[in-house]
Amino acid sequence: MTYPTTRLRRLRATPALRAMRRETTLAASNLVAPLFVCHGSKVRKPVASMPGHFQLSVDELVREGEAIAKDGIGGVILFGIPAAKDAEGREAYDEKGIVPTALRALKKAVPDLILWADVCLCEYTSHGHCGVLNGEKVDNDKTLPLLARASTAYAAAGADLIAPSDMMDGRVAAIRKALDLGGFPDTPIVSYAAKYASAFYGPFREAAESTPQFGDRRGYQMDPANAAEALREVALDLEEGADMVMVKPALPYLDVIRRVKEQFQVPVAAYNVSGEFAMIKAAAQNGWIDGERAALETLVSIRRAGADVILTYFAREIAPLLAKGATA
Ligand code: PBG
């Protein structure tokens, strides 16, 4: 049947009709808010390239966590800024380090908030790479035990999900084994399975102070041109025991999200990264776009592509809008 029998506009006529036939939903419970935690107290240091985001000391982080829980947001993911950096990224796997300290405080103050712990060495190493070095190369196999140690330290401190973002081969298996032996067989792993070497991480590296001091991450993160390789990454991480897989960044890789969801039918997370956030914020601050609408449209597009969960810096400002029924 074609026009005039068929008129797709009939079901677009009113807000109620549009709501009734809307295909994709977006809820605060689908969102995870990234937070940056640092040493000290009463620290709330703005991140210039990410308006509304801060490096927070643990006391401030707890207040933020309480507000996030009240908003019904699905969870938080923590990134730590250590007191000192060294070649092995020691504070990443120190039980008294910044992330375990933050996890214990959050778990106590907001027990129902889901706590994700990002696992990587780049915030903790003096050279800013995601693992330990052998010359100028990141040594994959020497890095694995350190990631495993960090994972058990975070699980012991109260992390509900362990999310390795380092892109070492074999890290999911190493972490799964360490968690099982350490008494955490029920702690899920969300692997950053398809993580691309992206220009869109720039603002994050300011926030987390994790810019590589030489070279780049192309020797371990994925080539933006590749999608079939992403499916191999996902297949391997699932075989190694990942409970959920992530695609990162989100917007330039919506096709990858869709293919992962269709091929594997597993829970999929997508990371709407710092540069994707900063672009919308910058344009909105200039009055060039409606920032709230652009954020809603972005997030629903990531859900439509197939993501179950979205890690996004928009979580705090979008959750109250969603509660009021806002849509793109
Ligand atoms: C660390 C890590 C990065 C991000 C999350 N975990 C940065 C990187 O790989 O350099 C980026 C997140 C963002 O840009 O929002 N391995």
mmCIF file of N, CA and C in Angstrom, residues 84-90 93 120-139 143 146 168 205 209-217 220:
data_model
loop_
_atom_site.group_PDB
_atom_site.id
_atom_site.type_symbol
_atom_site.label_atom_id
_atom_site.label_comp_id
_atom_site.label_asym_id
_atom_site.label_seq_id
_atom_site.Cartn_x
_atom_site.Cartn_y
_atom_site.Cartn_z
ATOM 1 N N ALA A 84 50.892 10.013 43.507
ATOM 2 C CA ALA A 84 52.156 10.038 42.771
ATOM 3 C C ALA A 84 52.098 9.001 41.662
ATOM 4 N N LYS A 85 52.820 9.261 40.592
ATOM 5 C CA LYS A 85 52.871 8.314 39.471
ATOM 6 C C LYS A 85 54.258 7.684 39.425
ATOM 7 N N ASP A 86 54.328 6.432 38.979
ATOM 8 C CA ASP A 86 55.619 5.776 38.799
ATOM 9 C C ASP A 86 55.524 4.860 37.586
ATOM 10 N N ALA A 87 56.642 4.246 37.239
ATOM 11 C CA ALA A 87 56.699 3.479 35.988
ATOM 12 C C ALA A 87 55.755 2.285 35.990
ATOM 13 N N GLU A 88 55.472 1.734 37.197
ATOM 14 C CA GLU A 88 54.602 0.538 37.272
ATOM 15 C C GLU A 88 53.158 0.876 37.632
ATOM 16 N N GLY A 89 52.846 2.130 37.823
ATOM 17 C CA GLY A 89 51.480 2.519 38.156
ATOM 18 C C GLY A 89 51.006 1.930 39.476
ATOM 19 N N ARG A 90 51.882 1.988 40.502
ATOM 20 C CA ARG A 90 51.620 1.262 41.755
ATOM 21 C C ARG A 90 50.294 1.598 42.423
ATOM 22 N N TYR A 93 46.958 -0.510 42.008
ATOM 23 C CA TYR A 93 46.646 -1.791 42.680
ATOM 24 C C TYR A 93 46.974 -1.760 44.170
ATOM 25 N N CYS A 120 42.769 0.234 34.672
ATOM 26 C CA CYS A 120 43.792 0.594 33.697
ATOM 27 C C CYS A 120 44.946 1.207 34.462
ATOM 28 N N LEU A 121 46.125 1.216 33.857
ATOM 29 C CA LEU A 121 47.264 1.809 34.558
ATOM 30 C C LEU A 121 47.548 3.241 34.134
ATOM 31 N N CYS A 122 46.904 3.732 33.062
ATOM 32 C CA CYS A 122 47.373 4.994 32.462
ATOM 33 C C CYS A 122 47.281 6.205 33.382
ATOM 34 N N GLU A 123 46.315 6.214 34.301
ATOM 35 C CA GLU A 123 46.257 7.356 35.212
ATOM 36 C C GLU A 123 47.386 7.302 36.254
ATOM 37 N N TYR A 124 47.995 6.137 36.389
ATOM 38 C CA TYR A 124 48.926 5.903 37.497
ATOM 39 C C TYR A 124 50.381 5.811 37.066
ATOM 40 N N THR A 125 50.621 5.661 35.753
ATOM 41 C CA THR A 125 52.002 5.515 35.296
ATOM 42 C C THR A 125 52.596 6.880 34.955
ATOM 43 N N SER A 126 53.889 7.026 35.252
ATOM 44 C CA SER A 126 54.590 8.283 34.975
ATOM 45 C C SER A 126 54.648 8.547 33.465
ATOM 46 N N HIS A 127 54.648 7.478 32.656
ATOM 47 C CA HIS A 127 54.733 7.639 31.199
ATOM 48 C C HIS A 127 53.350 7.757 30.558
ATOM 49 N N GLY A 128 52.299 7.490 31.331
ATOM 50 C CA GLY A 128 50.940 7.677 30.820
ATOM 51 C C GLY A 128 50.431 6.576 29.914
ATOM 52 N N HIS A 129 51.176 5.482 29.763
ATOM 53 C CA HIS A 129 50.664 4.369 28.955
ATOM 54 C C HIS A 129 49.862 3.412 29.835
ATOM 55 N N CYS A 130 49.108 2.536 29.164
ATOM 56 C CA CYS A 130 48.115 1.730 29.884
ATOM 57 C C CYS A 130 48.688 0.457 30.510
ATOM 58 N N GLY A 131 49.991 0.255 30.375
ATOM 59 C CA GLY A 131 50.638 -0.900 30.988
ATOM 60 C C GLY A 131 52.081 -0.576 31.286
ATOM 61 N N VAL A 132 52.822 -1.583 31.782
ATOM 62 C CA VAL A 132 54.240 -1.353 32.060
ATOM 63 C C VAL A 132 55.033 -1.441 30.751
ATOM 64 N N LEU A 133 56.163 -0.751 30.713
ATOM 65 C CA LEU A 133 56.919 -0.648 29.468
ATOM 66 C C LEU A 133 58.069 -1.636 29.416
ATOM 67 N N ASN A 134 58.380 -1.989 28.176
ATOM 68 C CA ASN A 134 59.607 -2.697 27.886
ATOM 69 C C ASN A 134 60.226 -1.869 26.778
ATOM 70 N N GLY A 135 61.200 -1.028 27.128
ATOM 71 C CA GLY A 135 61.671 -0.019 26.173
ATOM 72 C C GLY A 135 60.558 0.990 25.976
ATOM 73 N N GLU A 136 60.155 1.203 24.739
ATOM 74 C CA GLU A 136 59.051 2.137 24.487
ATOM 75 C C GLU A 136 57.765 1.399 24.164
ATOM 76 N N LYS A 137 57.779 0.061 24.347
ATOM 77 C CA LYS A 137 56.572 -0.714 24.056
ATOM 78 C C LYS A 137 55.871 -1.127 25.341
ATOM 79 N N VAL A 138 54.543 -1.170 25.291
ATOM 80 C CA VAL A 138 53.794 -1.646 26.457
ATOM 81 C C VAL A 138 53.874 -3.173 26.473
ATOM 82 N N ASP A 139 54.358 -3.703 27.594
ATOM 83 C CA ASP A 139 54.552 -5.147 27.729
ATOM 84 C C ASP A 139 53.233 -5.792 28.172
ATOM 85 N N THR A 143 51.888 -6.760 32.146
ATOM 86 C CA THR A 143 50.832 -5.873 32.641
ATOM 87 C C THR A 143 49.665 -6.676 33.238
ATOM 88 N N LEU A 146 49.231 -7.118 37.015
ATOM 89 C CA LEU A 146 48.970 -5.851 37.711
ATOM 90 C C LEU A 146 47.490 -5.465 37.567
ATOM 91 N N MET A 168 44.911 -4.720 26.803
ATOM 92 C CA MET A 168 45.904 -5.796 26.725
ATOM 93 C C MET A 168 45.182 -7.079 26.291
ATOM 94 N N ARG A 205 41.632 12.985 29.136
ATOM 95 C CA ARG A 205 43.044 12.930 29.531
ATOM 96 C C ARG A 205 43.425 14.160 30.341
ATOM 97 N N GLU A 209 44.383 13.279 33.930
ATOM 98 C CA GLU A 209 45.833 13.519 33.869
ATOM 99 C C GLU A 209 46.555 12.278 33.337
ATOM 100 N N SER A 210 46.078 11.762 32.209
ATOM 101 C CA SER A 210 46.589 10.482 31.721
ATOM 102 C C SER A 210 47.101 10.535 30.278
ATOM 103 N N THR A 211 47.534 11.720 29.832
ATOM 104 C CA THR A 211 48.053 11.830 28.468
ATOM 105 C C THR A 211 49.383 11.078 28.357
ATOM 106 N N PRO A 212 49.541 10.222 27.335
ATOM 107 C CA PRO A 212 50.828 9.533 27.202
ATOM 108 C C PRO A 212 51.968 10.549 27.033
ATOM 109 N N GLN A 213 53.082 10.284 27.708
ATOM 110 C CA GLN A 213 54.200 11.234 27.679
ATOM 111 C C GLN A 213 55.027 11.106 26.402
ATOM 112 N N PHE A 214 54.880 9.992 25.694
ATOM 113 C CA PHE A 214 55.496 9.860 24.372
ATOM 114 C C PHE A 214 54.598 8.951 23.542
ATOM 115 N N GLY A 215 54.672 9.111 22.234
ATOM 116 C CA GLY A 215 53.922 8.220 21.347
ATOM 117 C C GLY A 215 52.419 8.331 21.534
ATOM 118 N N ASP A 216 51.712 7.269 21.181
ATOM 119 C CA ASP A 216 50.260 7.249 21.297
ATOM 120 C C ASP A 216 49.826 5.838 21.667
ATOM 121 N N ARG A 217 48.520 5.586 21.619
ATOM 122 C CA ARG A 217 48.030 4.284 22.071
ATOM 123 C C ARG A 217 47.683 3.331 20.905
ATOM 124 N N TYR A 220 48.047 -0.558 21.006
ATOM 125 C CA TYR A 220 47.158 -1.462 21.745
ATOM 126 C C TYR A 220 45.681 -1.153 21.545
#
